[in-house]
Amino acid sequence: MSELLLEARNLAKYFGYGFLGRTKFPAVDNVSLTMENFPKILTIAGESGCGKTTLARILLGFIKPDEGVVLYKGKNVHKLKRGEKKLFRKEVQAIFQDPYETFNPLKKVDTYLFGTAKHMLGVNSKEAFARVEKVLEFVGLSIKEVVDKKPREFSGGQLQRISIARALLAEPRLIIADEPVSMIDVSLRMNILNMFKDLREEGVSFIYITHDLATAYYISDEIAVMYRGMIVEIGPASEVLLNQYHPYTKTLVKSLPEPGKREEWLKEKVNPPGIEIKEFLVSGCKYADICPNSSEKCIKERPPLFKVGNVKVACWNYQDQD
Amino acid sequence: MKNMSIVLKCLNVKGGYELSEAYIDAVSNVSLELRTNEIFGIAGESGCGKSTFIKTIYGYIEPPLILKDGTIELYGRNGKTFNISSLSLGYLRKNVWWKYISYIPQNAMNVLNPTMRIRDHFAEIYKEHMGLKKRDSYTRAQEYIESFGLPNEVLSAFPHQLSGGMRQRVVIALSLLFEPDIVLADEPTSALDVINQRVSLVFLRKAQRKLKNTIVVVSHDMGVQSVLTDRMGIMYAGKIVEIGETQTIFENPLHPYTKMLIKSLPRLGDKTRRVGAKGQPPDLRNPPPGCRFHPRCPYSKPICRKEEPTLLEAEQGHYVSCWLME
């Protein structure tokens, strides 16, 4: 059994802009990913506008890609039959950035929990209660604290933990979490990330989508760095983040504000990337206009992913090492 | 430290939100001195009162926000002193704001008027405060923008044509237009990605070093505090619990809350398990008695539950309010 859990092949998604949206630009551009059958945490890192959320929505089956396929256990996620779809929705769970948007503000939070237990698992009320109690306990809440309350009665951290509990109720194989801790205070953030780590030990895989490289380093096994819709570097998290092959990854890591980095952080000059649509449309490397080492080839031709040890890098500088 | 001149002094400032059903004790008896030529950071989690505190310093007090007690004095250039806490909004607007103290609210990059070109934002402020004609203000704005090393084209652009980072730098430049003695910046880069954050903050720091004035940066991000600020204060539940030089605070944090904030910070190259805090920050409608951190503090003693600790100097220039230090 070498079947993959999830595989994304050459995904692309175009959005229109300009007059009547007739010009298209790729928000996700030729992205391929694999999640093996063993539990792992894959981070998709990138700045706002790099296409990471669009990618997550494609992987979750919420939007259809214009090119490429997403296979879950070998089946096309966007063409599932009814029974298969139910299984996919159960086994692949989502956690979003803003927990207040996850839940209907007028509905009591516990109805989501009991509803999920009954519908996804098909258990009776008594069993549902036991399951809800168990997942809440895992996220550090008691059922008494949760029952009969509306979303606004919880703090952001508490509500995010409830949304994790809800996801866990379905006994997922894979959780796709889009910036799950960016709205949570630092003192509580680590508790949630530790929870992900512990769940991974219990066999749950994660796709963790974030702009925060420090938390990415902390929890992930693998990382893919996205820039302007493309993966520019992918490989083991510690190797990518500590060695940084792609010039963009280098700039990102250098810009990370961390204690003890004051001197170099303040000194060096960096060019901020623009947000021009035309940068998405260039035929060559999308980073070429900012890159300090770009050559004519970079401007003309798009680099494929070259292998450098365990890491794959989309940069012509590594052509010879492949 | 004798030669350090003080530019702003807050003494026992008490302020909060008077709501119909409750009073939110957001700034609870805070005293602080700001020095000239420094970047002072205020750190703390959401809801700790840091934004309310700098709003109070600015004198921007409108219901439901009220100032219950305390004084805020600004010692401006040329010997001008303003007792901000006793001045009316109208007076502040006309004579103090922009010239002596300016304020960059949270998400300030979105406060630019979308129908006005950037140069007209400058013109409007020049007109209001100096009575300049449009054409003169354009020339001045151009010189000014160039002196910061920002590209000239920015002036003729509409806000939406600029990136978030550039808009933020424009707002920073605007706040410094009349070279105020103090600039208060509330989470100036929390909406930006790391590269733009770095460019904007380096920009802010360069401007500060040039003008030798005082900039207060409110940021929950301890990473930002560590690389940007000279001194900092840590707020928890409406109180400043620790003040000191930034480097000292990161090397030798004294308050258990500060220790926890620094310890829970993930860093590249370090995978050791980080432990966050237990519990939640308190509800400021009904804050706990004694030290407000005691319900979450791993070292709390009986006295912590009863009496409030005072801010004491533990080593030179390093203040902390914690019973463990006494």
XYZ file of C-alpha atoms in Angstrom:
648
model
C 0.000 0.000 0.000
C 1.855 3.019 -1.199
C -1.311 4.968 -1.835
C -1.088 8.640 -0.954
C -3.495 10.340 1.417
C -3.765 13.534 -0.586
C -2.130 14.552 -3.789
C -2.377 17.838 -5.645
C -1.114 17.791 -9.210
C -0.283 20.958 -11.122
C -3.089 23.038 -9.670
C -3.910 26.390 -11.186
C -6.691 28.840 -10.451
C -7.258 32.024 -12.422
C -9.107 35.072 -11.234
C -10.297 37.794 -13.523
C -9.518 41.440 -13.112
C -9.715 44.616 -15.155
C -12.691 45.552 -17.297
C -15.409 42.933 -16.730
C -12.729 40.642 -15.373
C -11.603 39.677 -18.829
C -7.909 39.554 -18.086
C -7.020 36.579 -15.944
C -4.211 36.202 -13.496
C -3.176 33.011 -11.750
C -3.738 33.121 -7.978
C -2.466 29.557 -7.791
C 0.023 28.607 -10.455
C 1.174 25.054 -11.136
C 1.212 23.838 -7.538
C 1.853 20.197 -6.676
C 1.857 18.711 -3.177
C 1.718 15.280 -1.616
C 0.558 14.093 1.775
C 1.710 10.531 2.381
C -0.166 7.952 4.380
C 1.885 8.513 7.516
C 1.031 11.488 9.733
C 2.890 14.669 8.924
C 2.506 18.406 9.291
C 3.018 20.297 6.065
C 3.171 24.075 6.267
C 2.254 26.275 3.363
C 3.943 29.574 4.113
C 3.702 32.860 2.328
C 2.641 36.444 2.644
C -0.779 37.905 2.112
C -1.787 37.587 -1.503
C 0.482 34.646 -2.325
C -2.460 32.353 -2.987
C -2.195 30.142 0.079
C -5.821 30.544 1.104
C -7.027 29.907 -2.442
C -4.909 26.764 -2.466
C -6.443 25.634 0.818
C -9.928 26.145 -0.545
C -9.092 24.073 -3.606
C -7.667 21.268 -1.466
C -10.811 21.306 0.658
C -12.938 20.980 -2.453
C -14.644 24.336 -1.883
C -13.547 25.743 -5.227
C -12.627 23.972 -8.439
C -9.187 24.438 -9.922
C -8.956 25.593 -13.552
C -6.108 23.174 -14.130
C -4.865 20.106 -12.308
C -6.483 17.682 -9.879
C -6.678 17.009 -6.167
C -6.769 13.325 -5.302
C -7.852 12.107 -1.888
C -7.013 8.431 -1.473
C -6.739 8.296 -5.242
C -10.118 9.898 -5.986
C -10.664 13.298 -7.550
C -11.946 15.546 -4.770
C -13.947 17.712 -7.131
C -15.751 14.782 -8.731
C -16.746 12.678 -5.760
C -19.892 10.568 -5.696
C -22.292 11.080 -2.798
C -20.975 8.444 -0.454
C -17.388 9.363 -1.226
C -18.104 13.001 -0.602
C -19.512 12.233 2.821
C -16.396 10.298 3.702
C -14.149 13.096 2.398
C -16.049 15.722 4.395
C -15.655 13.594 7.496
C -12.014 12.674 7.089
C -10.750 16.073 5.946
C -11.591 18.873 8.355
C -11.003 22.608 8.155
C -10.067 25.184 10.775
C -10.181 28.856 9.837
C -8.524 32.032 11.011
C -11.437 33.802 12.645
C -13.411 31.484 14.921
C -16.174 34.095 15.232
C -16.814 33.658 11.532
C -16.769 29.883 11.770
C -19.816 29.819 14.002
C -23.188 31.436 13.415
C -23.372 34.202 16.037
C -27.012 33.469 16.808
C -26.652 29.744 17.259
C -25.466 28.083 20.400
C -22.039 26.593 19.977
C -22.922 23.211 21.451
C -25.471 22.570 18.690
C -22.542 22.432 16.256
C -20.764 19.918 18.419
C -23.718 17.611 18.961
C -24.800 18.045 15.349
C -21.382 17.038 14.061
C -21.287 14.003 16.344
C -24.721 12.802 15.268
C -24.462 13.469 11.543
C -20.869 12.554 10.869
C -20.614 9.563 13.142
C -24.251 8.507 13.221
C -24.260 7.918 16.966
C -27.135 8.322 19.416
C -27.518 11.268 21.810
C -25.887 9.538 24.725
C -22.865 8.483 22.713
C -22.689 11.957 21.121
C -22.527 13.542 24.560
C -19.681 11.256 25.578
C -17.753 12.050 22.398
C -18.247 15.797 22.768
C -17.093 15.598 26.349
C -13.965 13.754 25.257
C -12.902 16.179 22.512
C -13.589 19.195 24.703
C -11.448 17.697 27.386
C -8.667 17.270 24.837
C -8.732 20.990 24.003
C -8.787 21.891 27.689
C -12.430 22.839 28.140
C -15.196 21.246 30.126
C -18.643 20.615 28.766
C -20.083 22.834 31.489
C -18.146 25.808 30.172
C -19.463 25.306 26.662
C -23.079 24.216 26.861
C -25.834 26.760 26.225
C -23.581 29.614 25.124
C -23.364 31.681 21.973
C -20.049 32.383 20.175
C -19.685 35.921 21.554
C -19.647 34.613 25.097
C -16.271 33.009 24.463
C -12.874 34.592 24.024
C -11.140 34.108 20.664
C -8.798 31.504 22.103
C -11.598 29.514 23.680
C -13.713 29.617 20.547
C -10.798 28.508 18.372
C -10.290 25.564 20.706
C -13.974 24.729 20.311
C -13.619 24.798 16.542
C -10.691 22.401 16.868
C -12.813 20.180 19.102
C -15.540 20.224 16.473
C -13.052 19.201 13.800
C -11.756 16.378 15.996
C -15.231 14.993 16.581
C -15.287 13.758 13.005
C -12.159 11.678 13.688
C -10.342 13.235 10.739
C -7.303 11.886 8.918
C -6.302 15.352 7.745
C -6.906 18.835 9.106
C -6.397 21.839 6.857
C -5.872 24.843 9.122
C -5.737 28.318 7.588
C -3.936 30.773 9.931
C -5.518 29.086 12.950
C -3.536 31.003 15.573
C -2.919 34.394 14.011
C -5.758 35.963 15.990
C -4.836 34.276 19.237
C -2.595 35.874 21.849
C 0.938 34.551 22.127
C 0.454 33.141 25.585
C -2.356 30.915 24.320
C -1.034 30.360 20.802
C 1.516 27.773 21.849
C -1.137 25.685 23.596
C -3.010 25.308 20.313
C 0.131 24.503 18.334
C 1.125 21.924 20.933
C -2.284 20.378 20.447
C -1.544 19.977 16.729
C 1.773 18.348 17.565
C 0.104 15.922 19.934
C -2.584 15.062 17.399
C 0.069 14.311 14.831
C 1.485 11.739 17.249
C -1.982 10.203 17.314
C -2.086 9.865 13.549
C -3.716 13.057 12.291
C -2.012 14.868 9.404
C -2.073 18.634 9.032
C -1.748 21.183 6.311
C -0.904 24.329 8.267
C -1.287 27.536 6.319
C 0.475 30.534 7.780
C 2.578 33.618 7.224
C 4.435 33.028 10.478
C 7.713 31.214 9.903
C 8.567 30.852 13.578
C 5.463 28.806 14.391
C 5.922 26.949 11.096
C 9.392 25.903 12.195
C 8.044 24.895 15.574
C 5.438 22.424 14.386
C 6.044 21.330 10.820
C 7.829 18.398 9.243
C 7.753 19.853 5.774
C 7.277 23.343 4.425
C 6.345 24.829 1.076
C 7.097 28.522 0.567
C 4.727 30.251 -1.831
C 5.312 33.422 -3.779
C 2.830 34.938 -6.222
C 0.847 31.737 -6.544
C 3.812 29.396 -6.985
C 5.805 27.147 -4.728
C 9.350 28.499 -4.813
C 10.846 26.128 -2.264
C 9.652 22.902 -0.664
C 11.314 20.399 1.633
C 11.977 19.432 5.258
C 11.058 22.422 7.434
C 14.326 22.686 9.311
C 16.396 22.482 6.156
C 14.326 25.045 4.269
C 14.125 27.505 7.148
C 17.665 27.183 8.435
C 19.487 26.936 5.076
C 17.106 28.919 2.830
C 17.999 28.248 -0.774
C 15.576 30.488 -2.644
C 16.415 34.217 -2.464
C 12.839 34.944 -1.439
C 12.981 32.514 1.481
C 16.253 34.155 2.499
C 14.646 37.598 2.619
C 11.642 36.274 4.522
C 13.754 34.631 7.201
C 16.032 37.646 7.515
C 13.042 39.936 7.989
C 11.621 37.893 10.836
C 11.856 40.045 13.972
C 13.465 37.945 16.702
C 15.271 38.736 19.933
C 19.014 38.870 19.384
C 18.709 39.812 15.708
C 18.437 43.563 16.283
C 21.625 44.699 14.530
C 21.180 42.908 11.229
C 17.411 43.389 11.231
C 17.781 47.163 11.390
C 20.754 47.460 9.091
C 20.220 45.606 5.888
C 18.187 47.089 3.093
C 15.385 45.003 1.606
C 13.107 45.646 -1.313
C 9.473 45.093 -0.498
C 7.646 43.145 -3.194
C 4.981 45.151 -5.006
C 1.400 44.039 -5.311
C 1.162 44.640 -9.008
C -0.917 42.200 -10.987
C 1.787 42.203 -13.641
C 4.096 40.349 -11.299
C 1.699 37.434 -11.448
C 1.721 37.537 -15.229
C 5.433 37.571 -16.079
C 6.696 34.680 -18.135
C 9.982 34.314 -16.274
C 10.671 33.938 -12.574
C 8.163 36.025 -10.608
C 10.803 37.084 -8.143
C 13.263 38.271 -10.817
C 12.476 42.000 -10.517
C 13.362 42.020 -6.828
C 16.008 39.317 -6.736
C 19.577 40.555 -6.230
C 21.051 37.787 -8.412
C 18.646 37.760 -11.315
C 19.986 37.264 -14.813
C 18.442 37.590 -18.241
C 17.448 33.960 -18.169
C 15.443 34.541 -14.965
C 13.432 37.285 -16.631
C 12.713 35.223 -19.740
C 12.213 31.714 -18.522
C 10.375 30.327 -15.541
C 12.573 28.044 -13.446
C 11.207 24.568 -12.606
C 11.799 23.059 -9.172
C 15.433 21.896 -8.988
C 16.557 19.343 -6.441
C 19.114 20.471 -3.890
C 19.545 17.581 -1.481
C 16.131 16.981 0.086
C 14.848 20.374 -0.921
C 13.314 21.471 -4.205
C 13.955 25.064 -5.263
C 12.502 27.035 -8.169
C 15.565 29.101 -8.961
C 17.973 28.980 -11.881
C 20.923 29.343 -9.481
C 20.458 25.714 -8.496
C 20.187 24.325 -11.996
C 23.617 22.707 -11.903
C 23.143 21.054 -8.553
C 20.131 19.108 -9.702
C 20.152 58.915 35.008
C 20.295 62.682 35.300
C 20.836 63.915 31.790
C 17.847 62.184 30.372
C 15.234 64.782 29.637
C 11.637 63.837 30.115
C 9.156 64.662 27.387
C 6.005 63.249 28.889
C 4.968 62.349 32.384
C 1.902 60.304 33.311
C 1.076 60.178 36.970
C -1.465 57.746 38.411
C -3.580 57.751 35.290
C -6.914 56.020 35.722
C -9.181 55.679 32.751
C -11.650 53.307 31.238
C -14.980 52.826 29.573
C -18.115 53.857 31.409
C -20.850 51.669 30.021
C -24.432 51.592 31.176
C -24.048 48.236 32.867
C -20.416 48.291 33.953
C -17.127 50.158 34.091
C -14.195 48.649 32.200
C -11.033 49.369 34.127
C -8.689 49.518 31.134
C -6.004 51.866 32.481
C -5.640 51.339 36.178
C -3.319 53.718 37.958
C -0.510 53.874 35.427
C 2.537 56.108 35.817
C 5.156 56.439 33.121
C 7.878 58.820 32.005
C 8.910 59.055 28.379
C 12.344 60.406 27.461
C 13.437 62.410 24.482
C 15.150 60.560 21.672
C 13.860 57.086 22.320
C 11.542 54.486 20.900
C 9.429 53.244 23.747
C 7.495 50.022 23.263
C 4.292 49.023 25.001
C 3.667 45.298 24.837
C 0.835 43.171 26.069
C -1.956 40.995 24.819
C -5.254 42.058 23.336
C -7.492 43.656 25.905
C -4.684 44.642 28.279
C -5.455 48.343 27.873
C -2.434 49.352 25.811
C -4.433 51.064 23.059
C -6.635 52.820 25.602
C -3.538 53.991 27.442
C -1.995 55.730 24.443
C -5.330 57.210 23.467
C -5.422 58.685 26.965
C -1.887 60.030 26.582
C -2.994 61.682 23.352
C -5.886 63.277 25.219
C -8.392 61.778 22.841
C -10.975 61.148 25.492
C -14.530 60.855 24.322
C -17.344 58.883 25.930
C -17.570 56.036 26.701
C -13.840 56.513 27.417
C -13.340 58.631 30.524
C -10.336 59.821 32.489
C -11.068 59.294 36.147
C -7.920 60.523 37.727
C -4.265 61.344 37.172
C -2.257 63.870 35.205
C -0.531 63.752 31.838
C 2.010 66.471 31.150
C 3.846 67.039 27.914
C 7.079 69.031 27.948
C 7.390 70.171 24.365
C 10.201 71.937 22.556
C 10.919 75.595 23.321
C 9.771 75.115 26.895
C 6.131 74.617 25.992
C 4.301 72.598 28.605
C 0.838 71.168 28.128
C -1.264 69.590 30.781
C -2.994 67.247 28.358
C -5.344 65.778 30.928
C -6.981 69.161 31.569
C -7.185 70.526 28.026
C -10.309 70.409 25.888
C -10.467 68.427 22.670
C -10.858 71.643 20.713
C -7.731 73.175 22.204
C -5.733 70.006 21.704
C -6.839 69.740 18.104
C -5.847 73.302 17.356
C -2.657 73.748 19.313
C -1.156 70.443 20.402
C -1.964 67.590 18.067
C 0.244 67.171 15.013
C 2.622 69.875 16.267
C 3.678 68.455 19.609
C 2.133 65.026 19.661
C 0.684 62.886 16.913
C -1.108 59.591 16.875
C -1.184 56.776 14.343
C -4.271 54.688 15.125
C -4.499 50.992 14.442
C -4.996 50.103 10.768
C -4.051 53.694 9.964
C -3.204 52.761 6.415
C -6.931 52.453 5.852
C -7.799 55.926 7.141
C -6.539 57.693 4.037
C -9.430 59.118 2.045
C -9.815 56.871 -1.024
C -10.984 59.732 -3.229
C -8.030 61.995 -2.459
C -4.549 61.793 -3.914
C -1.763 61.516 -1.353
C -0.560 65.057 -2.094
C -3.988 66.399 -1.189
C -3.782 64.706 2.176
C -0.618 66.719 2.730
C -2.234 69.875 1.385
C -5.151 69.540 3.748
C -2.935 69.279 6.799
C -0.661 72.102 5.642
C -3.680 74.288 5.098
C -5.229 73.577 8.436
C -2.099 74.041 10.496
C -0.046 76.533 8.516
C -2.533 78.174 6.198
C -0.488 77.191 3.148
C -1.854 77.511 -0.370
C -2.270 74.339 -2.394
C 0.639 74.945 -4.729
C 3.072 75.758 -1.938
C 1.974 72.734 -0.010
C 2.584 70.483 -3.026
C 6.170 71.707 -3.300
C 6.698 71.290 0.389
C 5.167 67.828 0.363
C 7.496 66.854 -2.444
C 10.578 68.022 -0.597
C 9.348 66.349 2.521
C 8.621 62.992 0.876
C 12.015 63.034 -0.812
C 13.766 63.745 2.463
C 12.414 60.405 3.675
C 13.591 58.604 0.559
C 10.085 57.710 -0.556
C 9.462 57.744 -4.313
C 7.982 60.932 -5.710
C 5.181 59.205 -7.615
C 3.555 58.367 -4.310
C 2.215 61.916 -4.064
C 0.133 61.771 -7.210
C -1.241 58.319 -6.422
C -4.576 57.496 -4.858
C -4.351 55.387 -1.700
C -5.636 52.217 -3.385
C -2.840 52.397 -5.933
C -0.239 51.944 -3.214
C 0.593 48.722 -1.414
C -0.351 48.380 2.253
C 3.270 48.840 3.239
C 3.645 52.026 1.232
C 0.393 53.420 2.617
C 1.660 52.714 6.106
C 4.910 54.575 5.367
C 2.893 57.509 4.021
C 0.871 57.599 7.240
C 4.071 57.511 9.288
C 5.492 60.359 7.206
C 2.273 62.359 7.682
C 2.405 61.897 11.442
C 5.921 63.355 11.495
C 5.085 66.327 9.277
C 5.423 69.020 11.917
C 8.205 67.249 13.744
C 6.185 66.531 16.867
C 7.983 65.751 20.115
C 6.019 62.539 20.478
C 4.474 60.132 18.015
C 2.137 57.432 19.303
C 1.860 54.453 16.953
C -0.725 51.775 17.703
C 0.197 48.401 16.153
C 1.767 50.185 13.175
C 2.584 47.030 11.227
C 0.363 44.253 12.496
C -1.500 44.142 9.176
C 1.673 43.881 7.098
C 3.721 40.873 6.053
C 7.209 40.477 7.504
C 9.119 42.116 4.675
C 6.895 45.190 4.541
C 6.834 45.263 8.314
C 10.586 45.426 8.384
C 10.810 48.123 5.715
C 8.197 50.254 7.501
C 9.717 49.911 10.949
C 13.250 50.600 9.743
C 11.756 53.672 8.073
C 10.116 54.731 11.338
C 13.328 54.254 13.266
C 15.409 56.231 10.774
C 12.953 59.101 11.009
C 13.114 58.971 14.794
C 16.909 58.994 14.835
C 16.882 61.974 12.487
C 14.383 64.018 14.496
C 15.618 62.792 17.892
C 12.059 62.799 19.172
C 10.085 60.145 21.028
C 8.101 57.391 19.410
C 5.813 55.096 21.336
C 5.152 51.805 19.580
C 2.289 49.700 20.840
C 2.718 46.147 19.634
C 1.684 42.763 20.957
C 4.542 41.253 18.962
C 7.491 40.663 21.275
C 9.688 39.994 18.247
C 9.001 43.503 16.959
C 9.642 44.965 20.411
C 12.975 43.203 20.656
C 14.402 44.532 17.408
C 12.901 48.016 17.358
C 12.476 49.632 20.755
C 15.024 51.144 23.143
C 12.937 50.831 26.278
C 9.665 49.101 26.859
C 6.807 48.599 29.258
C 4.724 45.457 29.595
C 1.038 45.864 30.297
C -1.217 43.283 31.816
C -4.892 43.801 32.594
C -4.712 47.595 32.741
C -1.420 47.875 34.628
C 2.174 48.345 33.610
C 3.898 45.430 35.318
C 7.463 45.965 34.120
C 9.497 48.798 32.581
C 13.099 48.724 31.471
C 15.559 48.809 28.646
C 14.425 46.419 25.953
C 17.659 44.502 25.943
C 17.591 44.105 29.725
C 14.002 42.932 29.658
C 14.758 40.243 27.101
C 17.915 39.138 28.899
C 16.589 39.343 32.412
C 12.809 39.527 32.585
C 11.624 39.868 36.172
C 7.847 39.735 36.145
C 6.407 36.217 35.764
C 4.126 37.496 32.999
C 7.021 38.964 31.025
C 8.946 35.740 31.513
C 6.043 33.796 30.136
C 5.648 36.090 27.122
C 9.306 35.720 26.223
C 9.425 32.005 26.911
C 6.418 31.250 24.752
C 7.957 33.022 21.754
C 8.819 30.431 19.091
C 12.168 30.921 17.383
C 13.756 29.501 14.275
C 16.255 26.806 15.102
C 14.616 25.890 18.399
C 12.079 23.099 18.580
C 11.967 22.639 22.335
C 8.417 22.468 23.559
C 7.012 25.878 24.466
C 4.349 26.080 27.089
C 1.728 28.771 26.906
C -0.098 30.255 29.866
C -2.954 28.573 31.597
C -6.241 30.409 31.883
C -7.422 33.605 30.260
C -6.645 37.270 30.845
C -9.177 38.654 33.348
C -12.356 40.467 32.470
C -11.634 44.133 33.192
C -15.211 44.744 34.256
C -14.381 42.745 37.301
C -10.610 42.410 37.692
C -9.184 40.090 40.346
C -8.063 41.633 43.654
C -4.395 41.965 44.579
C -1.986 41.391 41.717
C -4.058 41.025 38.594
C -1.824 38.260 37.279
C -2.148 36.036 40.338
C -4.805 33.645 38.970
C -2.429 32.667 36.158
C 0.872 33.073 37.974
C 2.794 29.883 38.769
C 4.482 31.541 41.767
C 1.542 33.269 43.445
C 1.641 33.631 47.238
C -1.164 34.516 49.673
C -0.217 38.205 49.603
C -0.590 38.313 45.805
C -4.285 37.527 46.199
C -4.853 40.313 48.695
C -2.627 43.271 48.051
C -1.543 45.010 44.918
C 2.234 45.192 44.416
C 3.766 48.577 43.533
C 6.158 49.292 40.692
C 9.628 49.294 42.277
C 13.093 49.770 40.855
C 14.720 46.340 40.971
C 17.941 47.406 39.294
C 18.900 50.691 37.725
C 16.210 51.777 35.299
C 14.412 48.429 35.537
C 11.063 48.547 37.317
C 8.767 45.682 38.185
C 5.605 45.259 40.216
C 5.648 41.818 41.773
C 5.579 40.583 45.360
C 8.309 38.082 44.562
C 10.749 40.953 44.221
C 10.200 42.285 47.709
